[in-house]
Amino acid sequence: QVKLVESGGGSVQAGGSLRLSCAASGLTVSRRCMGWFRQAPGKERERVAVILVGSGSIYYADSVKGRFTISLDNAVNTLYLQMNTLKSEDTAMYYCAASTMLYVRACPSRPGDYVWGQGTQVTVSS
């Protein structure tokens, strides 16, 4: 059974940093798309950063490029999202995601192609 457990969310002032962690179990991460999505109140869930494990391919949403960094520690099956220079518009529930299928070239963008953790709240005050 796939289990994704997020941690590291919280409240921070604009310009600050947070690091999210996601402990993954019950799945093989090689060739799997692992990433972070977020959902703000009244908005659709959006893709933030996704890595295709084993390929070096990484996707970042334009809104977070240069500020967020996704990484994976294979030894402990833990996914991270380092978030720097946070803005109020980054406020959202952040979800760790793992693709339901394995991929070779590119990761899917649809939320329906992923399984989710329970989410961790990030609140950025201006």
PDB file of C-alpha atoms in Angstrom:
ATOM      1  CA  GLN A   1       0.000   0.000   0.000  1.00  0.00           C
ATOM      2  CA  VAL A   2       1.380   3.375  -1.041  1.00  0.00           C
ATOM      3  CA  LYS A   3       1.832   5.807   1.804  1.00  0.00           C
ATOM      4  CA  LEU A   4       3.019   9.398   1.515  1.00  0.00           C
ATOM      5  CA  VAL A   5       3.496  11.406   4.698  1.00  0.00           C
ATOM      6  CA  GLU A   6       4.270  15.119   4.453  1.00  0.00           C
ATOM      7  CA  SER A   7       5.823  17.325   7.089  1.00  0.00           C
ATOM      8  CA  GLY A   8       7.470  20.716   7.344  1.00  0.00           C
ATOM      9  CA  GLY A   9       4.637  23.092   6.630  1.00  0.00           C
ATOM     10  CA  GLY A  10       3.919  26.102   8.772  1.00  0.00           C
ATOM     11  CA  SER A  11       3.588  29.851   8.881  1.00  0.00           C
ATOM     12  CA  VAL A  12       6.319  32.174   7.699  1.00  0.00           C
ATOM     13  CA  GLN A  13       6.682  35.790   6.698  1.00  0.00           C
ATOM     14  CA  ALA A  14       7.163  36.784   3.101  1.00  0.00           C
ATOM     15  CA  GLY A  15      10.759  36.348   2.059  1.00  0.00           C
ATOM     16  CA  GLY A  16      11.255  33.425   4.402  1.00  0.00           C
ATOM     17  CA  SER A  17      11.975  29.777   3.737  1.00  0.00           C
ATOM     18  CA  LEU A  18      10.474  26.397   4.505  1.00  0.00           C
ATOM     19  CA  ARG A  19      11.436  22.852   3.630  1.00  0.00           C
ATOM     20  CA  LEU A  20       8.764  20.260   3.074  1.00  0.00           C
ATOM     21  CA  SER A  21       9.473  16.559   3.426  1.00  0.00           C
ATOM     22  CA  CYS A  22       7.558  13.553   2.175  1.00  0.00           C
ATOM     23  CA  ALA A  23       8.322  10.065   3.413  1.00  0.00           C
ATOM     24  CA  ALA A  24       7.256   7.536   0.794  1.00  0.00           C
ATOM     25  CA  SER A  25       6.644   3.846   1.359  1.00  0.00           C
ATOM     26  CA  GLY A  26       4.975   0.973  -0.423  1.00  0.00           C
ATOM     27  CA  LEU A  27       6.236   1.874  -3.876  1.00  0.00           C
ATOM     28  CA  THR A  28       9.275   1.707  -6.121  1.00  0.00           C
ATOM     29  CA  VAL A  29      10.462   5.229  -6.856  1.00  0.00           C
ATOM     30  CA  SER A  30      12.655   4.436  -9.859  1.00  0.00           C
ATOM     31  CA  ARG A  31      11.016   5.786 -13.051  1.00  0.00           C
ATOM     32  CA  ARG A  32       8.173   7.147 -10.989  1.00  0.00           C
ATOM     33  CA  CYS A  33       7.118  10.773 -11.023  1.00  0.00           C
ATOM     34  CA  MET A  34       7.370  12.184  -7.525  1.00  0.00           C
ATOM     35  CA  GLY A  35       6.403  15.710  -6.783  1.00  0.00           C
ATOM     36  CA  TRP A  36       4.505  18.440  -5.081  1.00  0.00           C
ATOM     37  CA  PHE A  37       1.165  19.974  -5.924  1.00  0.00           C
ATOM     38  CA  ARG A  38      -0.627  22.729  -4.069  1.00  0.00           C
ATOM     39  CA  GLN A  39      -4.166  23.920  -3.687  1.00  0.00           C
ATOM     40  CA  ALA A  40      -5.288  27.282  -2.402  1.00  0.00           C
ATOM     41  CA  PRO A  41      -8.862  27.887  -1.211  1.00  0.00           C
ATOM     42  CA  GLY A  42     -11.219  28.206  -4.155  1.00  0.00           C
ATOM     43  CA  LYS A  43      -8.570  27.189  -6.678  1.00  0.00           C
ATOM     44  CA  GLU A  44      -7.714  24.021  -8.536  1.00  0.00           C
ATOM     45  CA  ARG A  45      -4.854  21.814  -7.463  1.00  0.00           C
ATOM     46  CA  GLU A  46      -1.773  22.843  -9.406  1.00  0.00           C
ATOM     47  CA  ARG A  47       1.525  21.188 -10.139  1.00  0.00           C
ATOM     48  CA  VAL A  48       4.440  22.877  -8.387  1.00  0.00           C
ATOM     49  CA  ALA A  49       7.467  20.656  -8.931  1.00  0.00           C
ATOM     50  CA  VAL A  50       7.821  17.101 -10.186  1.00  0.00           C
ATOM     51  CA  ILE A  51      10.834  14.894 -10.688  1.00  0.00           C
ATOM     52  CA  LEU A  52      11.002  11.808 -12.904  1.00  0.00           C
ATOM     53  CA  VAL A  53      13.169   9.628 -10.719  1.00  0.00           C
ATOM     54  CA  GLY A  54      16.163   8.193 -12.507  1.00  0.00           C
ATOM     55  CA  SER A  55      15.960  10.483 -15.532  1.00  0.00           C
ATOM     56  CA  GLY A  56      17.075  13.834 -14.186  1.00  0.00           C
ATOM     57  CA  SER A  57      13.963  15.420 -15.614  1.00  0.00           C
ATOM     58  CA  ILE A  58      12.436  18.045 -13.353  1.00  0.00           C
ATOM     59  CA  TYR A  59       9.426  20.257 -13.869  1.00  0.00           C
ATOM     60  CA  TYR A  60       8.856  23.529 -12.045  1.00  0.00           C
ATOM     61  CA  ALA A  61       5.859  25.771 -12.362  1.00  0.00           C
ATOM     62  CA  ASP A  62       6.852  29.169 -13.735  1.00  0.00           C
ATOM     63  CA  SER A  63       5.674  30.808 -10.540  1.00  0.00           C
ATOM     64  CA  VAL A  64       8.257  28.969  -8.430  1.00  0.00           C
ATOM     65  CA  LYS A  65      11.243  28.712 -10.756  1.00  0.00           C
ATOM     66  CA  GLY A  66      14.390  30.030  -9.111  1.00  0.00           C
ATOM     67  CA  ARG A  67      12.799  29.923  -5.647  1.00  0.00           C
ATOM     68  CA  PHE A  68      11.839  26.279  -5.066  1.00  0.00           C
ATOM     69  CA  THR A  69      14.037  23.197  -5.368  1.00  0.00           C
ATOM     70  CA  ILE A  70      12.807  19.628  -5.431  1.00  0.00           C
ATOM     71  CA  SER A  71      15.071  16.755  -4.443  1.00  0.00           C
ATOM     72  CA  LEU A  72      14.904  13.093  -3.549  1.00  0.00           C
ATOM     73  CA  ASP A  73      16.970  11.107  -1.073  1.00  0.00           C
ATOM     74  CA  ASN A  74      16.819   7.625  -2.560  1.00  0.00           C
ATOM     75  CA  ALA A  75      18.404   6.032   0.482  1.00  0.00           C
ATOM     76  CA  VAL A  76      15.430   6.880   2.664  1.00  0.00           C
ATOM     77  CA  ASN A  77      12.733   7.328  -0.014  1.00  0.00           C
ATOM     78  CA  THR A  78      12.118  10.892   1.074  1.00  0.00           C
ATOM     79  CA  LEU A  79      11.143  13.732  -1.219  1.00  0.00           C
ATOM     80  CA  TYR A  80      11.895  17.339  -0.340  1.00  0.00           C
ATOM     81  CA  LEU A  81      10.773  20.746  -1.473  1.00  0.00           C
ATOM     82  CA  GLN A  82      13.021  23.608  -0.438  1.00  0.00           C
ATOM     83  CA  MET A  83      11.038  26.824  -0.696  1.00  0.00           C
ATOM     84  CA  ASN A  84      12.909  30.126  -0.563  1.00  0.00           C
ATOM     85  CA  THR A  85      11.811  33.722  -0.956  1.00  0.00           C
ATOM     86  CA  LEU A  86       8.262  32.755  -0.158  1.00  0.00           C
ATOM     87  CA  LYS A  87       5.440  35.011  -1.261  1.00  0.00           C
ATOM     88  CA  SER A  88       1.904  35.401   0.013  1.00  0.00           C
ATOM     89  CA  GLU A  89       0.639  33.772  -3.178  1.00  0.00           C
ATOM     90  CA  ASP A  90       2.476  30.591  -2.177  1.00  0.00           C
ATOM     91  CA  THR A  91      -0.039  30.123   0.624  1.00  0.00           C
ATOM     92  CA  ALA A  92      -1.776  26.797   0.040  1.00  0.00           C
ATOM     93  CA  MET A  93      -2.099  23.213   1.149  1.00  0.00           C
ATOM     94  CA  TYR A  94       0.864  21.353  -0.284  1.00  0.00           C
ATOM     95  CA  TYR A  95       0.483  17.730  -1.275  1.00  0.00           C
ATOM     96  CA  CYS A  96       3.146  15.150  -1.944  1.00  0.00           C
ATOM     97  CA  ALA A  97       2.319  13.093  -5.008  1.00  0.00           C
ATOM     98  CA  ALA A  98       3.475   9.873  -6.624  1.00  0.00           C
ATOM     99  CA  SER A  99       2.428   8.809 -10.098  1.00  0.00           C
ATOM    100  CA  THR A 100       0.307   5.706 -10.326  1.00  0.00           C
ATOM    101  CA  MET A 101       2.358   4.494 -13.290  1.00  0.00           C
ATOM    102  CA  LEU A 102       6.021   4.453 -14.260  1.00  0.00           C
ATOM    103  CA  TYR A 103       7.329   6.817 -16.915  1.00  0.00           C
ATOM    104  CA  VAL A 104      10.355   7.152 -19.162  1.00  0.00           C
ATOM    105  CA  ARG A 105      10.338  10.596 -20.730  1.00  0.00           C
ATOM    106  CA  ALA A 106       7.946  12.982 -19.091  1.00  0.00           C
ATOM    107  CA  CYS A 107       5.599  13.208 -16.161  1.00  0.00           C
ATOM    108  CA  PRO A 108       1.848  13.706 -16.402  1.00  0.00           C
ATOM    109  CA  SER A 109       0.310  16.985 -15.397  1.00  0.00           C
ATOM    110  CA  ARG A 110      -3.149  15.790 -14.409  1.00  0.00           C
ATOM    111  CA  PRO A 111      -3.795  15.369 -10.690  1.00  0.00           C
ATOM    112  CA  GLY A 112      -5.764  12.217 -11.512  1.00  0.00           C
ATOM    113  CA  ASP A 113      -2.532  10.471 -12.507  1.00  0.00           C
ATOM    114  CA  TYR A 114      -1.165  10.677  -8.971  1.00  0.00           C
ATOM    115  CA  VAL A 115      -1.778   9.367  -5.485  1.00  0.00           C
ATOM    116  CA  TRP A 116      -1.548  11.791  -2.602  1.00  0.00           C
ATOM    117  CA  GLY A 117      -0.426  12.387   0.912  1.00  0.00           C
ATOM    118  CA  GLN A 118      -2.657  14.100   3.444  1.00  0.00           C
ATOM    119  CA  GLY A 119      -1.166  17.528   2.780  1.00  0.00           C
ATOM    120  CA  THR A 120       0.682  20.104   4.833  1.00  0.00           C
ATOM    121  CA  GLN A 121      -0.371  23.735   5.144  1.00  0.00           C
ATOM    122  CA  VAL A 122       1.948  26.553   4.144  1.00  0.00           C
ATOM    123  CA  THR A 123       0.911  30.060   5.095  1.00  0.00           C
ATOM    124  CA  VAL A 124       2.950  33.080   4.045  1.00  0.00           C
ATOM    125  CA  SER A 125       2.080  36.422   5.559  1.00  0.00           C
ATOM    126  CA  SER A 126       3.037  39.693   3.930  1.00  0.00           C
TER     127      SER A 126
END
